Coordinates of C-alpha atoms in Angstrom, one line a residue:
Chain A
M1 CA 0.0 0.0 0.0
R2 CA 2.9 2.4 0.6
R3 CA 3.8 2.1 -3.1
R4 CA 0.4 3.6 -4.1
R5 CA 1.1 6.8 -2.2
W6 CA 4.3 7.9 -3.8
R7 CA 3.6 6.8 -7.3
P8 CA 1.1 9.5 -8.2
L9 CA 3.4 12.1 -6.7
L10 CA 6.4 10.8 -8.7
R11 CA 4.2 10.8 -11.8
R12 CA 3.0 14.3 -11.3
T13 CA 6.6 15.5 -10.7
L14 CA 7.9 13.8 -13.9
R15 CA 5.0 15.2 -15.9
G16 CA 5.7 18.7 -14.5
L17 CA 9.3 18.4 -15.5
A18 CA 8.4 17.2 -18.9
F19 CA 6.2 20.3 -19.5
I20 CA 9.0 22.6 -18.4
A21 CA 11.4 20.8 -20.7
V22 CA 9.0 21.3 -23.6
A23 CA 8.5 25.0 -22.8
V24 CA 12.3 25.6 -22.6
W25 CA 13.0 23.8 -25.8
S26 CA 10.3 25.8 -27.7
L27 CA 10.9 29.2 -26.1
F28 CA 14.6 29.4 -25.2
P29 CA 15.9 30.2 -28.8
I30 CA 13.2 32.8 -29.3
L31 CA 13.7 34.5 -25.9
F32 CA 17.4 34.4 -26.4
V33 CA 17.2 36.5 -29.6
V34 CA 14.7 38.9 -28.3
H35 CA 16.7 39.3 -25.0
A36 CA 20.0 39.7 -26.9
S37 CA 18.5 42.5 -29.0
F38 CA 18.2 44.6 -25.8
R39 CA 21.8 43.8 -24.5
P40 CA 24.8 46.0 -25.1
P41 CA 26.6 44.3 -28.1
A42 CA 29.8 43.7 -26.1
T43 CA 27.9 41.5 -23.6
I44 CA 26.1 39.3 -26.1
F45 CA 29.0 36.8 -26.5
A46 CA 30.6 37.4 -23.1
V47 CA 32.1 34.4 -21.4
P48 CA 30.7 33.4 -18.9
P49 CA 27.3 34.5 -20.4
Q50 CA 25.8 37.7 -18.9
F51 CA 22.1 37.6 -18.9
M52 CA 21.5 40.2 -16.3
V53 CA 22.5 43.5 -17.9
A54 CA 20.8 46.8 -18.0
P55 CA 18.6 46.8 -21.2
T56 CA 19.5 49.2 -24.0
T57 CA 18.0 50.2 -27.3
Q58 CA 21.4 50.8 -28.8
N59 CA 21.0 47.8 -31.2
Y60 CA 17.9 49.3 -32.7
V61 CA 19.5 52.7 -33.1
E62 CA 22.4 51.0 -34.9
L63 CA 20.0 49.0 -37.1
A64 CA 18.3 52.2 -38.2
R65 CA 21.7 53.8 -38.9
L66 CA 23.5 50.9 -40.7
W67 CA 20.5 49.2 -42.4
P68 CA 17.9 51.9 -43.2
D69 CA 16.7 49.5 -46.0
F70 CA 15.4 47.2 -43.4
F71 CA 12.4 49.4 -42.6
G72 CA 11.5 49.6 -46.3
S73 CA 11.8 45.9 -46.5
L74 CA 9.2 45.5 -43.7
I75 CA 6.8 47.5 -45.9
N76 CA 7.6 45.3 -48.9
S77 CA 7.0 42.2 -46.7
L78 CA 3.7 43.6 -45.5
I79 CA 2.4 44.5 -49.0
I80 CA 3.4 41.1 -50.4
T81 CA 2.0 39.2 -47.4
L82 CA -1.4 41.0 -47.6
G83 CA -1.6 40.6 -51.3
A84 CA -0.8 36.9 -51.2
T85 CA -3.2 36.4 -48.3
A86 CA -6.1 38.2 -50.1
L87 CA -5.5 36.3 -53.3
T88 CA -5.2 32.9 -51.6
V89 CA -8.3 33.3 -49.5
V90 CA -10.5 34.5 -52.3
A91 CA -9.3 31.8 -54.8
S92 CA -9.5 29.1 -52.1
A93 CA -13.0 30.1 -50.9
L94 CA -14.4 30.0 -54.5
A95 CA -12.8 26.7 -55.3
G96 CA -13.5 25.2 -51.8
W97 CA -17.2 25.9 -52.2
V98 CA -17.3 24.3 -55.6
Y99 CA -15.4 21.2 -54.4
A100 CA -17.7 20.9 -51.4
R101 CA -20.9 21.2 -53.4
R102 CA -20.5 20.0 -56.9
R103 CA -19.6 16.7 -58.5
G104 CA -18.3 15.5 -61.8
R105 CA -15.4 13.5 -63.2
L106 CA -13.5 16.5 -64.6
L107 CA -14.1 18.5 -61.4
T108 CA -12.8 15.6 -59.3
S109 CA -9.7 15.3 -61.6
S110 CA -9.0 18.9 -61.1
A111 CA -9.3 18.5 -57.3
F112 CA -6.8 15.6 -57.4
F113 CA -4.5 17.8 -59.5
M114 CA -4.4 20.3 -56.7
V115 CA -3.3 17.7 -54.2
L116 CA -0.7 16.4 -56.7
V117 CA 0.8 19.8 -57.3
R118 CA 1.3 20.2 -53.6
M119 CA 4.1 17.6 -53.8
F120 CA 6.2 19.7 -56.4
P121 CA 9.4 21.1 -54.8
P122 CA 9.4 25.0 -55.0
I123 CA 13.1 25.3 -55.9
V124 CA 12.6 23.4 -59.2
I125 CA 10.4 26.2 -60.7
T126 CA 13.0 28.9 -60.1
L127 CA 15.0 27.5 -63.1
P128 CA 12.5 28.4 -65.9
L129 CA 10.8 31.2 -64.0
F130 CA 14.0 33.2 -63.4
P131 CA 14.6 34.0 -67.1
A132 CA 10.8 34.1 -67.8
V133 CA 10.2 36.7 -65.0
N134 CA 13.1 38.8 -66.2
A135 CA 11.9 38.7 -69.8
A136 CA 8.4 39.7 -68.7
G137 CA 9.9 42.7 -66.8
L138 CA 8.4 41.3 -63.5
S139 CA 11.8 40.7 -61.8
D140 CA 12.1 42.5 -58.4
T141 CA 8.4 43.3 -58.2
H142 CA 5.9 42.6 -55.4
L143 CA 3.6 40.9 -57.9
V144 CA 5.9 37.9 -58.6
L145 CA 6.2 37.0 -55.0
V146 CA 2.4 37.5 -54.4
L147 CA 1.6 35.0 -57.3
L148 CA 4.3 32.5 -56.2
Y149 CA 3.3 32.5 -52.5
A150 CA -0.4 32.3 -53.4
A151 CA 0.3 29.4 -55.8
F152 CA 2.0 27.3 -53.1
F153 CA -0.8 27.8 -50.6
V154 CA -3.9 27.8 -52.7
S155 CA -4.1 24.0 -52.5
L156 CA -4.1 23.9 -48.7
G157 CA -6.4 26.9 -48.6
T158 CA -8.9 25.2 -50.9
W159 CA -8.9 22.1 -48.7
I160 CA -9.5 24.1 -45.6
M161 CA -12.4 25.9 -47.2
K162 CA -13.9 22.7 -48.6
A163 CA -13.9 21.2 -45.1
F164 CA -15.6 24.3 -43.6
V165 CA -18.2 24.5 -46.4
D166 CA -19.0 20.8 -45.8
Q167 CA -20.2 21.8 -42.4
V168 CA -22.8 24.3 -43.7
P169 CA -26.2 22.7 -44.3
R170 CA -27.3 22.7 -48.0
E171 CA -30.7 23.9 -46.9
F172 CA -29.4 27.4 -46.3
E173 CA -28.4 27.6 -50.0
E174 CA -31.6 26.2 -51.2
A175 CA -33.6 28.7 -49.1
A176 CA -31.6 31.6 -50.7
E177 CA -32.3 30.2 -54.1
V178 CA -36.0 30.0 -53.4
D179 CA -35.8 33.7 -52.4
G180 CA -34.4 34.4 -55.8
A181 CA -30.8 35.2 -54.8
S182 CA -28.2 34.9 -57.6
L183 CA -25.2 32.6 -57.1
F184 CA -23.0 35.4 -56.1
Q185 CA -25.5 36.9 -53.7
M186 CA -26.0 33.5 -52.1
L187 CA -22.2 33.1 -51.7
R188 CA -21.8 36.6 -50.4
H189 CA -24.7 36.6 -47.9
V190 CA -25.1 33.0 -47.0
I191 CA -21.8 31.1 -47.3
V192 CA -19.2 33.7 -46.5
P193 CA -20.6 34.7 -43.1
L194 CA -20.7 31.0 -42.1
V195 CA -17.2 30.1 -43.2
I196 CA -15.3 33.1 -41.8
P197 CA -13.4 30.8 -39.4
G198 CA -12.2 28.8 -42.4
M199 CA -11.1 31.9 -44.2
I200 CA -9.2 33.0 -41.1
A201 CA -7.6 29.5 -40.8
A202 CA -6.5 29.7 -44.5
A203 CA -5.2 33.2 -44.0
V204 CA -3.1 32.3 -41.0
F205 CA -1.1 29.7 -43.0
I206 CA -0.4 31.9 -46.0
F207 CA 0.3 34.9 -43.9
I208 CA 3.0 33.1 -41.8
F209 CA 4.5 31.6 -45.0
A210 CA 4.6 34.8 -47.0
W211 CA 5.9 36.9 -44.1
N212 CA 8.8 34.5 -43.5
E213 CA 9.6 33.1 -46.9
F214 CA 13.3 33.2 -48.0
L215 CA 14.0 31.2 -51.2
F216 CA 11.8 33.0 -53.7
A217 CA 12.6 36.4 -52.3
F218 CA 16.3 35.5 -52.6
V219 CA 15.9 34.4 -56.2
F220 CA 13.4 36.9 -57.6
T221 CA 14.2 40.2 -55.9
T222 CA 17.3 42.4 -56.1
T223 CA 16.6 45.9 -54.7
R224 CA 13.1 47.3 -54.8
A225 CA 11.0 44.3 -53.6
R226 CA 13.4 42.9 -51.1
T227 CA 11.6 41.4 -48.1
A228 CA 12.6 41.6 -44.4
P229 CA 14.0 38.0 -44.2
L230 CA 16.1 38.8 -47.2
I231 CA 17.6 41.9 -45.7
I232 CA 18.3 40.0 -42.5
S233 CA 20.1 37.3 -44.5
E234 CA 22.2 40.1 -46.2
M235 CA 23.2 41.4 -42.7
L236 CA 24.5 37.9 -42.0
G237 CA 26.5 37.8 -45.2
S238 CA 28.3 41.1 -44.6
V239 CA 32.0 40.8 -45.6
T240 CA 33.3 42.8 -42.7
G241 CA 32.0 40.3 -40.2
V242 CA 28.6 40.1 -38.8
D243 CA 27.5 43.0 -36.6
W244 CA 25.3 40.9 -34.3
G245 CA 23.5 43.7 -32.3
P246 CA 21.5 45.0 -35.3
V247 CA 20.9 41.5 -36.5
F248 CA 19.1 40.6 -33.3
A249 CA 17.2 43.9 -33.4
A250 CA 16.0 43.2 -36.9
A251 CA 15.2 39.5 -36.1
T252 CA 13.1 40.7 -33.2
I253 CA 11.2 43.2 -35.2
Q254 CA 10.6 40.6 -37.9
L255 CA 9.4 37.8 -35.6
V256 CA 7.3 39.6 -32.9
P257 CA 4.2 40.5 -35.1
V258 CA 3.9 37.0 -36.6
L259 CA 4.5 35.4 -33.2
L260 CA 1.7 37.4 -31.7
F261 CA -0.4 36.4 -34.7
V262 CA 0.1 32.7 -34.0
V263 CA -0.5 33.1 -30.3
L264 CA -3.8 35.0 -30.9
L265 CA -5.1 32.8 -33.7
Q266 CA -3.8 29.4 -32.5
R267 CA -7.3 28.0 -32.5
H268 CA -7.6 28.7 -36.2
L269 CA -4.2 27.2 -36.9
V270 CA -5.2 24.0 -35.2
A271 CA -8.5 23.8 -37.1
G272 CA -6.9 24.6 -40.4
L273 CA -4.1 22.0 -40.1
T274 CA -6.5 19.2 -39.1
A275 CA -8.9 20.2 -41.9
G276 CA -6.3 20.7 -44.6
G277 CA -3.7 18.1 -43.6
V278 CA -5.3 14.9 -42.4
K279 CA -8.4 14.9 -44.5
G280 CA -6.9 16.3 -47.7
Chain B
M1 CA -25.1 18.1 -57.9
R2 CA -23.5 18.2 -61.3
A3 CA -21.0 21.0 -62.0
R4 CA -22.0 23.6 -64.5
P5 CA -19.6 25.9 -66.5
I6 CA -20.0 28.6 -63.9
H7 CA -18.5 26.2 -61.3
Y8 CA -15.5 25.6 -63.5
L9 CA -15.1 29.4 -63.7
L10 CA -15.1 29.6 -59.9
V11 CA -12.3 27.0 -59.6
S12 CA -10.3 28.6 -62.4
P13 CA -8.4 31.3 -60.3
A14 CA -7.0 28.6 -58.1
Q15 CA -6.3 26.2 -60.9
L16 CA -4.7 28.9 -63.1
L17 CA -2.3 29.8 -60.3
L18 CA -1.2 26.2 -60.0
V19 CA -0.9 25.5 -63.7
V20 CA 0.9 28.7 -64.7
T21 CA 3.3 29.1 -61.8
I22 CA 4.0 25.5 -60.7
F23 CA 2.8 22.8 -63.2
V24 CA 4.0 24.2 -66.5
P25 CA 7.3 25.5 -65.2
S26 CA 8.0 22.1 -63.6
L27 CA 7.3 20.3 -66.9
W28 CA 9.5 22.8 -68.7
V29 CA 12.3 21.8 -66.3
G30 CA 11.9 18.2 -67.6
W31 CA 12.4 19.6 -71.2
L32 CA 15.3 21.7 -70.0
S33 CA 17.0 18.7 -68.4
L34 CA 17.5 17.2 -71.9
H35 CA 19.3 20.4 -73.1
E36 CA 22.5 22.1 -72.5
A37 CA 21.8 25.7 -71.6
S38 CA 22.9 28.7 -69.6
F39 CA 20.9 31.8 -68.8
G40 CA 20.6 33.9 -71.9
T41 CA 21.9 31.3 -74.4
E42 CA 20.1 29.1 -76.8
A43 CA 19.3 25.6 -75.5
R44 CA 20.9 22.7 -77.4
Y45 CA 19.4 19.2 -77.3
V46 CA 21.8 16.7 -75.6
G47 CA 19.6 13.8 -74.7
F48 CA 20.3 12.3 -71.3
A49 CA 23.8 13.8 -71.1
N50 CA 22.9 15.9 -68.1
Y51 CA 21.8 12.9 -66.2
T52 CA 24.9 10.9 -67.0
R53 CA 27.0 13.9 -65.9
L54 CA 25.0 14.0 -62.6
A55 CA 25.5 10.3 -62.1
A56 CA 29.3 10.9 -62.5
D57 CA 29.5 13.9 -60.2
P58 CA 30.7 12.9 -56.7
Y59 CA 29.3 16.2 -55.4
F60 CA 25.8 15.2 -56.6
W61 CA 26.1 11.9 -54.8
R62 CA 27.3 13.6 -51.7
A63 CA 24.3 16.0 -51.8
F64 CA 22.0 13.1 -52.4
L65 CA 23.4 11.0 -49.6
N66 CA 23.3 14.0 -47.2
T67 CA 19.7 14.6 -48.2
V68 CA 18.6 11.0 -47.6
V69 CA 20.3 10.8 -44.3
I70 CA 19.2 14.1 -42.8
V71 CA 15.7 13.8 -44.1
N72 CA 15.3 10.5 -42.4
V73 CA 16.8 11.7 -39.2
I74 CA 14.7 14.8 -39.2
V75 CA 11.4 13.0 -40.0
Y76 CA 11.8 10.3 -37.4
A77 CA 13.2 12.5 -34.7
E78 CA 10.2 14.8 -35.2
L79 CA 7.8 11.8 -35.1
L80 CA 9.2 10.5 -31.8
L81 CA 9.4 13.9 -30.1
G82 CA 6.0 15.0 -31.6
L83 CA 4.3 11.8 -30.4
G84 CA 5.9 12.1 -27.0
I85 CA 4.7 15.7 -26.5
A86 CA 1.3 14.9 -27.9
L87 CA 0.9 12.0 -25.4
L88 CA 2.1 14.2 -22.6
F89 CA -0.4 16.9 -23.6
A90 CA -3.3 14.4 -24.2
G91 CA -2.8 13.1 -20.6
G92 CA -4.0 16.3 -19.1
L93 CA -2.8 19.8 -19.9
P94 CA -2.2 22.6 -17.4
F95 CA -2.9 26.1 -18.9
P96 CA -3.9 24.6 -22.3
R97 CA -4.0 27.8 -24.3
L98 CA -0.6 29.0 -23.0
M99 CA 1.1 25.6 -23.4
L100 CA -0.3 25.2 -27.0
A101 CA 0.9 28.7 -27.9
I102 CA 4.4 27.8 -26.5
V103 CA 4.7 24.6 -28.5
L104 CA 3.4 26.3 -31.7
A105 CA 5.7 29.3 -31.4
P106 CA 8.6 27.9 -33.5
Y107 CA 6.1 27.6 -36.4
A108 CA 5.9 31.4 -36.6
I109 CA 9.6 32.0 -37.0
S110 CA 11.3 32.6 -40.4
E111 CA 14.0 30.2 -41.5
V112 CA 16.4 33.1 -41.6
V113 CA 15.7 33.9 -37.9
V114 CA 15.9 30.2 -37.0
V115 CA 19.3 30.1 -38.4
I116 CA 20.4 33.2 -36.5
M117 CA 19.1 31.7 -33.3
W118 CA 20.9 28.4 -33.6
K119 CA 24.0 29.9 -35.1
T120 CA 24.5 32.2 -32.2
M121 CA 23.7 29.6 -29.6
F122 CA 26.3 27.3 -31.2
E123 CA 28.9 30.1 -32.0
P124 CA 32.3 28.4 -31.5
Q125 CA 33.7 28.9 -28.0
V126 CA 31.2 31.6 -27.0
G127 CA 27.7 30.4 -27.8
V128 CA 25.6 29.5 -24.8
M129 CA 25.0 25.9 -26.0
Q130 CA 28.7 25.4 -26.6
L131 CA 29.4 26.7 -23.0
L132 CA 26.7 24.5 -21.6
L133 CA 28.1 21.4 -23.4
A134 CA 31.6 22.3 -22.2
A135 CA 30.2 22.6 -18.6
L136 CA 28.8 19.1 -19.0
G137 CA 32.1 17.8 -20.3
I138 CA 30.8 17.2 -23.8
P139 CA 32.9 18.5 -26.7
G140 CA 31.0 21.2 -28.6
L141 CA 29.8 21.2 -32.2
E142 CA 32.5 22.3 -34.7
W143 CA 29.8 22.9 -37.3
A144 CA 31.8 25.3 -39.5
V145 CA 34.7 22.9 -40.1
N146 CA 33.3 19.4 -39.5
P147 CA 30.6 18.3 -42.1
V148 CA 29.0 15.8 -39.7
H149 CA 28.6 18.5 -37.0
G150 CA 27.3 20.9 -39.7
L151 CA 24.6 18.5 -40.7
T152 CA 23.8 17.8 -37.1
L153 CA 23.1 21.4 -36.5
I154 CA 21.0 21.6 -39.6
V155 CA 19.0 18.6 -38.3
L156 CA 18.6 20.2 -34.9
L157 CA 17.3 23.5 -36.2
A158 CA 15.0 21.8 -38.8
V159 CA 13.5 19.6 -36.0
W160 CA 13.0 22.6 -33.8
H161 CA 11.3 24.6 -36.6
H162 CA 9.0 21.9 -37.8
L163 CA 8.1 20.0 -34.7
P164 CA 4.9 22.0 -34.2
F165 CA 3.5 20.6 -37.5
T166 CA 4.1 17.0 -36.6
F167 CA 3.0 17.5 -33.0
L168 CA -0.3 19.2 -34.0
L169 CA -1.4 16.5 -36.4
L170 CA -0.7 13.8 -33.8
Y171 CA -2.2 15.7 -30.9
A172 CA -5.4 16.3 -32.9
A173 CA -5.6 12.6 -33.7
L174 CA -5.0 11.6 -30.1
L175 CA -7.8 13.9 -28.9
G176 CA -10.0 12.1 -31.4
V177 CA -9.4 8.6 -30.0
P178 CA -12.7 7.7 -28.1
K179 CA -12.3 7.4 -24.4
E180 CA -14.4 4.2 -24.3
L181 CA -11.7 2.4 -26.2
H182 CA -9.2 3.1 -23.4
E183 CA -11.7 2.1 -20.7
A184 CA -12.4 -1.1 -22.5
A185 CA -8.7 -1.9 -22.6
K186 CA -8.4 -1.2 -18.9
V187 CA -11.3 -3.4 -18.1
D188 CA -9.6 -6.2 -20.0
G189 CA -6.6 -5.6 -17.7
A190 CA -4.2 -4.1 -20.2
G191 CA -1.3 -2.1 -18.8
A192 CA -0.5 1.4 -20.0
W193 CA 2.1 0.2 -22.5
R194 CA -0.1 -2.5 -24.0
A195 CA -3.1 -0.1 -24.2
F196 CA -0.9 2.3 -26.1
L197 CA 0.4 -0.4 -28.4
H198 CA -2.9 -2.0 -29.2
V199 CA -5.5 0.8 -28.8
T200 CA -3.9 4.2 -29.1
L201 CA -1.3 3.5 -31.8
P202 CA -3.6 1.8 -34.3
S203 CA -6.2 4.6 -33.9
I204 CA -3.7 7.4 -34.7
M205 CA -1.9 5.4 -37.4
P206 CA -3.6 7.3 -40.3
A207 CA -2.4 10.6 -38.7
I208 CA 1.1 9.3 -38.2
L209 CA 1.3 8.2 -41.9
V210 CA 0.0 11.6 -43.1
A211 CA 2.5 13.5 -40.8
L212 CA 5.3 11.2 -42.1
L213 CA 4.4 11.7 -45.7
F214 CA 4.2 15.5 -45.5
R215 CA 7.3 15.8 -43.5
Y216 CA 9.2 13.6 -46.0
V217 CA 8.1 15.7 -48.9
F218 CA 8.7 19.0 -47.2
A219 CA 12.0 18.1 -45.5
F220 CA 13.2 16.9 -48.9
R221 CA 13.0 20.5 -50.2
L222 CA 15.2 21.8 -47.4
F223 CA 17.2 24.7 -48.8
S224 CA 17.3 27.9 -46.6
E225 CA 18.7 26.3 -43.5
P226 CA 21.8 24.7 -45.0
W227 CA 22.2 27.6 -47.4
L228 CA 22.2 30.2 -44.7
L229 CA 24.2 28.1 -42.2
T230 CA 27.0 26.6 -44.2
Q231 CA 26.3 27.4 -47.9
G232 CA 27.1 23.7 -48.4
G233 CA 30.6 24.1 -47.0
P234 CA 33.2 23.2 -46.0
A235 CA 34.3 21.9 -49.5
R236 CA 30.7 21.2 -50.6
M237 CA 30.4 18.5 -47.9
T238 CA 27.1 19.7 -46.4
E239 CA 25.2 20.3 -49.5
V240 CA 21.7 18.9 -49.9
M241 CA 20.0 18.4 -53.3
A242 CA 18.3 21.8 -53.3
V243 CA 21.6 23.6 -52.5
Y244 CA 23.3 21.6 -55.2
L245 CA 20.6 22.6 -57.7
Y246 CA 20.9 26.3 -56.7
K247 CA 24.6 26.3 -57.1
A248 CA 24.5 24.5 -60.4
A249 CA 22.0 27.1 -61.8
F250 CA 22.9 30.4 -60.2
R251 CA 26.6 30.0 -59.4
Y252 CA 28.0 27.8 -62.2
H253 CA 25.2 28.6 -64.8
E254 CA 24.8 25.0 -65.7
L255 CA 21.1 25.1 -66.3
G256 CA 20.8 21.7 -67.8
L257 CA 22.6 20.1 -64.8
A258 CA 20.4 22.0 -62.4
A259 CA 17.3 21.0 -64.4
A260 CA 18.3 17.3 -64.2
T261 CA 18.7 17.7 -60.4
G262 CA 15.3 19.4 -60.2
W263 CA 13.5 16.8 -62.3
A264 CA 15.1 14.1 -60.0
M265 CA 13.8 15.9 -57.0
L266 CA 10.4 16.2 -58.4
L267 CA 10.2 12.5 -59.4
L268 CA 11.5 11.4 -56.0
S269 CA 8.9 13.7 -54.2
L270 CA 6.2 12.1 -56.3
A271 CA 7.5 8.6 -55.7
I272 CA 7.4 9.2 -51.9
S273 CA 3.8 10.4 -52.1
V274 CA 2.4 7.6 -54.4
P275 CA 0.7 5.7 -51.6
Y276 CA -0.9 8.8 -50.2
L277 CA -1.9 10.1 -53.7
R278 CA -3.5 6.7 -54.5
A279 CA -5.5 6.7 -51.3
V280 CA -6.7 10.3 -51.9
R281 CA -7.6 9.6 -55.5
R282 CA -9.6 6.4 -54.6
R283 CA -11.5 8.4 -51.9
M284 CA -12.2 11.3 -54.2
F285 CA -13.5 9.3 -57.1
A286 CA -15.6 7.1 -54.8
D287 CA -17.1 10.4 -53.5
A288 CA -17.7 11.7 -57.0
A289 CA -19.8 8.7 -58.1

C-alpha cells in the first residue's frame, strides 16, 4: 500500500518536469534572440554568459543607422503578405465551395490535380521562371512574390475551405435560391458569413508563410521588392564580419508580429491544419 | 449536384495559379534537363547527357546522400518527439492555451531567424549551448569545419522549426481517440504500455502516416537552413539536393545540370507520395460517383 502513495506524486513531478522541458525547448531560442536585442553588443557573446545586464535600445539605433533598407523591406513584406493572403483566401474560398458542393469527373480530376501539385518542390520552378520573369519585366516586383506565394498555398487553402463549407447545411443555400438570390448573392450573404473561421484559418497559414519566406525572395528580388527576411540574410553575409547587435534587433522586429499572430489565432491554426492536412 | 460551366469558372483562379506558376514550369524543367543551356543562351538538345553527368559527379552523390540521411533523421526525430509531447499533452494539460501557444511558437519563425538563433547559440567557443556542453564535459559542435557537425546542426534546427506541425497533427488525432476504447482496454486488464500499443497507436496510425508523408516531402525541399548556415561548405560537404541545384544554376550557370537535379527531386517527391496520392484519388472518385 505504501507504493500507491508515492507513485502518483512521482508521476506528477515527472510530468511537470516534462512540461517545463517542452517549454524551454520551444521558447529558449526565441527569448534568447529577443533578449539579446536589448543587450549591449559587447555582452552578447561574453564568457561566462551575462544575462542580467541593463537593457539598452542601442542595437535598434544601430540598425536604423546601418541598415535603413530594413524598414522599407518591412513595408515590402507587408504588401506582399497582404496581397498573397487576399489572393489565396479569395481563390480558395471560391474553389473550396465548388469542391464541397458539386460533383463531376472533370471536377474531381482537377481536385486531385491540386493535391498532386502540392508535392512539387518549389526550388525546381526557379529555373524556368528566373529567365521568364526577367523577360516579362516582372523581376524585383511585389507581384511575382504574391503570385508564387499564393500558388504554393492555394491548394491547402482550398482544402481548408472545402472542409468548412462541408459543415454548412445545404438547406441554407436552397432557401436563398427560393428567395431568388443569384449565385454570387448567395455566396456573399449565406456562405461567406458562415465560413469566416475557415477563411481566417487559411489566411493564418499563407500569412505566416509569406511573411517568413526566403527562397523565392532570394531568387526573384534584387533591390526594390526585397523582403525583411532577405535583408536580415544580407546582414548575416556582410563581408566585414557580422554585426550581431543590429541582426538581433532586426530579427526581433521581424518575428514579434507573426509570433503574436500565431498566439492569438492558434485555435484557427489547429482547425486549419486538421482540416487541410489529415483529410486532404 | 453536377458541376456547370459557372463552377469551372469559380475554380479557375486557383487552378490557373497552380498551372501557370507551378505545373507548366515544372514540366518545362523536364524539357530543360534534356538540353545544354545557360541563362541567356540558346538551349541545345543533348539527350540524357545531363543525367549521366549528374551520375558521374561525386558532389551530386554527396548531396543526395546528405539529403537522404538528414531527411530520415529529421522526420523520425520529429515523429518521436512530436508523439511524446502529444501523449504528454493528451494526458491532461495545465494552462492549455498557454502551453499550446508555446509549443506552436517555432512555427511562426522565419527560417532566416531560426538560423540566426541556432548559429549564435552554437557560436564556436562563446555560444551558450557550446558553453553548456563544455560545462557538462561534452565536446562542442565544430559545425563550420566538421561536415558531420554541420549536418547535425541543420537537423537540430529543422526539427526545432517543424516539430509544431508533426505535434499538432498527432495531438489532434489523439484527442479524437474515443475514451471508451481506453476504458475497455483497462477493463480487459491491459497495462498502460499494452493499451498504447494495441489501442492508441492503431487509432492514430492514419495521422502518423500523413504526418510522415508531408514531413518527408517538405524536408526533402530543405534549402534555406543549409544555405544560410554553411552554404554547403566546407568543401561542398554539407550540400543537400536543393543547394546543389541552386549552385549549379545560379553560381555555375549549368542550367541543364540544375534541371536534371530538379527533375530528379520532383520524381523522388512524387515517388514518396504515391501511396498517399493513390488513397486520396480512390476516396475522391468514390465520393464523386
